[in-house]
XYZ file of C-alpha atoms in Angstrom:
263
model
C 18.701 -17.232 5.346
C 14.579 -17.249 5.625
C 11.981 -15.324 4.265
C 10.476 -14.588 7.398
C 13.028 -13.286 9.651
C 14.537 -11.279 6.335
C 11.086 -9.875 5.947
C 10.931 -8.615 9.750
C 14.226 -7.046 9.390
C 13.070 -5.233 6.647
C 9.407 -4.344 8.505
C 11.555 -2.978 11.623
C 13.959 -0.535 10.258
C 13.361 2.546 11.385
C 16.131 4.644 9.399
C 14.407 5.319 5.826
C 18.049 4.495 4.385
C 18.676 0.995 5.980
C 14.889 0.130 4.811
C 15.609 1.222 1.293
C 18.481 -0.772 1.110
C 17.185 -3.832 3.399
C 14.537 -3.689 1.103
C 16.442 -4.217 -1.866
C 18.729 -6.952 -0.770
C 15.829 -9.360 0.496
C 14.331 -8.885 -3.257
C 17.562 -9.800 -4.904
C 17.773 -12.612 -2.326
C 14.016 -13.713 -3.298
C 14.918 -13.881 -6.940
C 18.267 -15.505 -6.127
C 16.725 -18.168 -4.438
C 18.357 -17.909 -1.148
C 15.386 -17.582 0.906
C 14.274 -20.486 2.422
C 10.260 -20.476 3.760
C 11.198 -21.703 7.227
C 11.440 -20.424 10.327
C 12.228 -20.990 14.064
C 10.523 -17.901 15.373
C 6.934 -17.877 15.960
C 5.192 -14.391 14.548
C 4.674 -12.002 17.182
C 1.772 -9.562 17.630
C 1.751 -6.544 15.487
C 3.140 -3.853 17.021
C 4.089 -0.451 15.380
C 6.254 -0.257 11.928
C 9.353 0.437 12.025
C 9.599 4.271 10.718
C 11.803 7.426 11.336
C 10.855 9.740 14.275
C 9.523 12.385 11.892
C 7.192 12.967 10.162
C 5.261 13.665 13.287
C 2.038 11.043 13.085
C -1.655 13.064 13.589
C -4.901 12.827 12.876
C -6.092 13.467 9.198
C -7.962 16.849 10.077
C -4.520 18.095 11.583
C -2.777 17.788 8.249
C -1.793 21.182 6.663
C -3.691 21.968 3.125
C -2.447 20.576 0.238
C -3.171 22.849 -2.858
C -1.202 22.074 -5.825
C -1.214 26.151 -6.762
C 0.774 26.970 -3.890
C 4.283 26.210 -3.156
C 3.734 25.113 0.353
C 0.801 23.348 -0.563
C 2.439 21.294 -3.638
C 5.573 20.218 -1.071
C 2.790 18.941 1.680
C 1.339 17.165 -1.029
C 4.389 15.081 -2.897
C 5.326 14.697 1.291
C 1.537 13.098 1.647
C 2.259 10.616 -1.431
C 6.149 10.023 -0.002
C 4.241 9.228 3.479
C 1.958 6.439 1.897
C 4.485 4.733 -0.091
C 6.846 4.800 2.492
C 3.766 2.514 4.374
C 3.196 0.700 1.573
C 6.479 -1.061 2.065
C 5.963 -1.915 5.823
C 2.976 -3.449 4.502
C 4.076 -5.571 1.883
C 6.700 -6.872 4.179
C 4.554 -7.426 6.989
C 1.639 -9.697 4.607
C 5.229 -11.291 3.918
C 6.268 -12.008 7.162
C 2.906 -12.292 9.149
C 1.096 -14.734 6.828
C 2.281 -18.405 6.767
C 1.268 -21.039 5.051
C 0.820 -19.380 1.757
C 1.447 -20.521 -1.255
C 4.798 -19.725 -2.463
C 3.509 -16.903 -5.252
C 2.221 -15.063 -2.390
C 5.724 -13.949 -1.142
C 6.932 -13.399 -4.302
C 4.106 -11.136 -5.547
C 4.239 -9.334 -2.070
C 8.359 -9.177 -2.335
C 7.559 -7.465 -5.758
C 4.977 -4.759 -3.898
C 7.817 -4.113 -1.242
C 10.677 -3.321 -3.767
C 8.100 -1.047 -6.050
C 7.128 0.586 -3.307
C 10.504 1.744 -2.293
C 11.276 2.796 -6.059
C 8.218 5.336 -5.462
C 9.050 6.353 -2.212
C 12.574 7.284 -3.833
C 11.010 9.021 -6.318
C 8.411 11.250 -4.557
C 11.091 11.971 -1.982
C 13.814 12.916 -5.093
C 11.241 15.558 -6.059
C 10.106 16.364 -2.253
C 13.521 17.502 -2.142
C 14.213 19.658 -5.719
C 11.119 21.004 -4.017
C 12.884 22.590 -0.957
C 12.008 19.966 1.530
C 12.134 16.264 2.456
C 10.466 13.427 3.925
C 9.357 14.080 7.501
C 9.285 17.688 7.208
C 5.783 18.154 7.531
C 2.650 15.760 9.517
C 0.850 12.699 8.692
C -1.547 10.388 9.851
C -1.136 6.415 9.929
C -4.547 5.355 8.724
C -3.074 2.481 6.309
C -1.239 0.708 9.013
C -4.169 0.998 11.430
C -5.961 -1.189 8.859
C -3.033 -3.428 8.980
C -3.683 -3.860 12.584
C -7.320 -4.457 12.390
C -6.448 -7.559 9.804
C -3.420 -8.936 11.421
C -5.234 -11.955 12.033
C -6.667 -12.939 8.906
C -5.136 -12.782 5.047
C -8.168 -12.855 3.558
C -9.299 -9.206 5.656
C -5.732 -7.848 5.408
C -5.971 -8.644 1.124
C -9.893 -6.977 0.742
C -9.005 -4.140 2.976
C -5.667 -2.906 2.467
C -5.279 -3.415 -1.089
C -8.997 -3.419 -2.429
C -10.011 -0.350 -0.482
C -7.593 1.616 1.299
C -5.040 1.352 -1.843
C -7.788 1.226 -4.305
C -8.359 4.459 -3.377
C -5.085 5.864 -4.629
C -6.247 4.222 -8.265
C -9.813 6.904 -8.080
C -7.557 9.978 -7.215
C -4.696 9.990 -8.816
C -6.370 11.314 -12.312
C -7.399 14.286 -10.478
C -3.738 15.203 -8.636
C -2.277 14.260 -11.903
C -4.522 17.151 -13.419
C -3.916 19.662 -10.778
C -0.255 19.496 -11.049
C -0.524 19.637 -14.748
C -2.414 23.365 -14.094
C 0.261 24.182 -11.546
C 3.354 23.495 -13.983
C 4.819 20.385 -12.462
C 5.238 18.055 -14.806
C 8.040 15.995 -13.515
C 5.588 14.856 -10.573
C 3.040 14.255 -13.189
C 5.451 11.278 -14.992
C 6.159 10.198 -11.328
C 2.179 10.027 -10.910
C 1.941 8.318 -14.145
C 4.259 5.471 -13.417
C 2.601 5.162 -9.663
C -0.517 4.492 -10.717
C 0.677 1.883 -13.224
C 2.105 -0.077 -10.515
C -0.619 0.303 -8.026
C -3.249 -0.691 -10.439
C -0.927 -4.143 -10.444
C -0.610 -4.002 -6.429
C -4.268 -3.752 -6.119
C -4.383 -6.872 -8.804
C -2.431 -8.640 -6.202
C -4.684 -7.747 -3.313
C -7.940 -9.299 -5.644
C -5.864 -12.514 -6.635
C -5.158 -13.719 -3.440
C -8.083 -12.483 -1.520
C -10.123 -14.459 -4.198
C -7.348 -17.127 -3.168
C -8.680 -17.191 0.566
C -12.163 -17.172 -0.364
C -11.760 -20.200 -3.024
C -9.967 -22.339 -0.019
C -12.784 -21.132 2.481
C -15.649 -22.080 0.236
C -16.733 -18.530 0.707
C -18.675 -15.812 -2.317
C -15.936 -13.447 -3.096
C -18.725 -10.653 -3.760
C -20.765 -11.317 -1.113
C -17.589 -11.697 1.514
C -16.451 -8.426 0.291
C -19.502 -6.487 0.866
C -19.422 -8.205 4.538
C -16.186 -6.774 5.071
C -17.071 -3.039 3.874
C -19.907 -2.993 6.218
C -17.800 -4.568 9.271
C -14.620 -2.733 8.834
C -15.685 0.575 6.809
C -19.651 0.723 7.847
C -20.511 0.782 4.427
C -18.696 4.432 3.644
C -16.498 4.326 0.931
C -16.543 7.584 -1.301
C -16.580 7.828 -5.012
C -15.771 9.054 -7.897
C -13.950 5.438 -8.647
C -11.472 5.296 -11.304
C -13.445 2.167 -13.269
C -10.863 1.326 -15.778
C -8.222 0.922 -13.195
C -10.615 -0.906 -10.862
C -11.471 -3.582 -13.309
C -8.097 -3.818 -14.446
C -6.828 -5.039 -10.788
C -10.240 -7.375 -10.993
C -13.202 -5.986 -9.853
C -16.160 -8.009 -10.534
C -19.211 -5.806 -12.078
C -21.562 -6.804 -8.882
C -18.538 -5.235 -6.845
C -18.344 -2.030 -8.621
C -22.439 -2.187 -8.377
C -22.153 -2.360 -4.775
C -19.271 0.369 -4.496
C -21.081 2.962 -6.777
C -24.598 2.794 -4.652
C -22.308 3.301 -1.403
């Protein structure tokens, strides 16, 4: 068996189940040793994910409100965190397969994202459904694999931009959903919360290591290459409040979170 061509498998399934359990298997394989980083294939153009034909994919201003206070609103908003993670592991498996020529921590660190990822998804979808509903029962929008496409060319945009700022952003709100559904009595999504953003601050960790990794090898600044790749890829607009703690826990410099607080 390879890494590669198990990682694809995994990237393509469309059926949340055989995903889940794809998933699982190449991790055990990974830590078995059974993987071998070779390949015959060549890696294709990124295409679409594989994912279930629901939830219906729209654009973020088509999405249906998401107040914790409200029954509705509380389901559309476990089924928004469900949606991400559920990404989250077509991403990890696609930095696996796509980028070659890493060193050999790379796939392991990214194998690790994958099989976390799926142990939230399973989570957020265990409560999605004592809540009355399950995963693809209401929209969402694709935004973190459109970043995915914009970077499938280059590791060292995929780990500033995916990790550093579109996951990031999961570290500065999660305080603030964790409070709401405090308020509205749901504590068991709070815990779930609670051991996401745990893991995420390590995920975005990840991202910083090895984008730190590219820019070493490329003779590049870290800081300044960073701030190049906000302005390119983001036009300088990323919104605050940041969660600082977290932030400099998965390795943000103190020029970056300079730069990020006067955007």
């Amino acid at each position: 068996m390879n890494l590669f061509d198990t990682a694809k498998s995994c990237l393509d399934a469309c059926d949340v189940e055989q995903k889940l359990s794809l998933t699982e298997q190449a991790a055990a394989a990974w830590l078995a040793g059974e993987l071998k980083l070779v390949s015959d294939s060549a890696v294709t153009a990124i295409g679409e994910a594989g994912h279930p034909h629901k939830p219906v994919l729209v654009a973020p201003r088509e999405l249906p409100k998401r107040s914790p206070f409200t029954d509705k609103g509380r389901a559309a908003l476990i089924h928004a965190l469900t949606h991400i993670e559920f990404n989250a592991i077509n991403l990890a498996w696609d930095a696996v397969y796509r980028f070659r020529d890493m060193p050999e921590d790379f796939y392991g660190d990214w194998i690790r994202v994958a099989r976390e990822e799926a142990y939230h998804f399973g989570l957020l979808r265990g409560h999605l459904r004592k809540l009355g509903h399950d995963y693809g029962d209401f929209p969402a929008h694709n935004g973190l694999w459109e970043m995915a496409i914009k970077t499938a060319d280059d590791p060292l945009s995929r780990m500033a931009l995916v990790p550093r700022v579109l996951e990031a952003r999961g570290l500065d709100v999660t305080p603030a959903m964790m409070q709401g559904l405090h308020k509205a009595g749901d504590q068991p999504a709070v815990e779930i919360l609670r051991i996401i953003l745990r893991d995420e601050t390590g995920h975005v960790e990840i991202g910083t290591r090895w984008f730190r990794h590219c820019c070493q090898q490329r003779k590049l600044d870290a800081d300044a290459t960073f701030r190049d790749l906000i302005e390119k890829y983001m036009h300088g607009s990323i919104h605050g409040p940041f969660h600082t703690e977290a932030r400099r826990e998965a390795g943000f410099s103190d020029n970056e979170m300079e730069y990020l607080e006067s955007l």
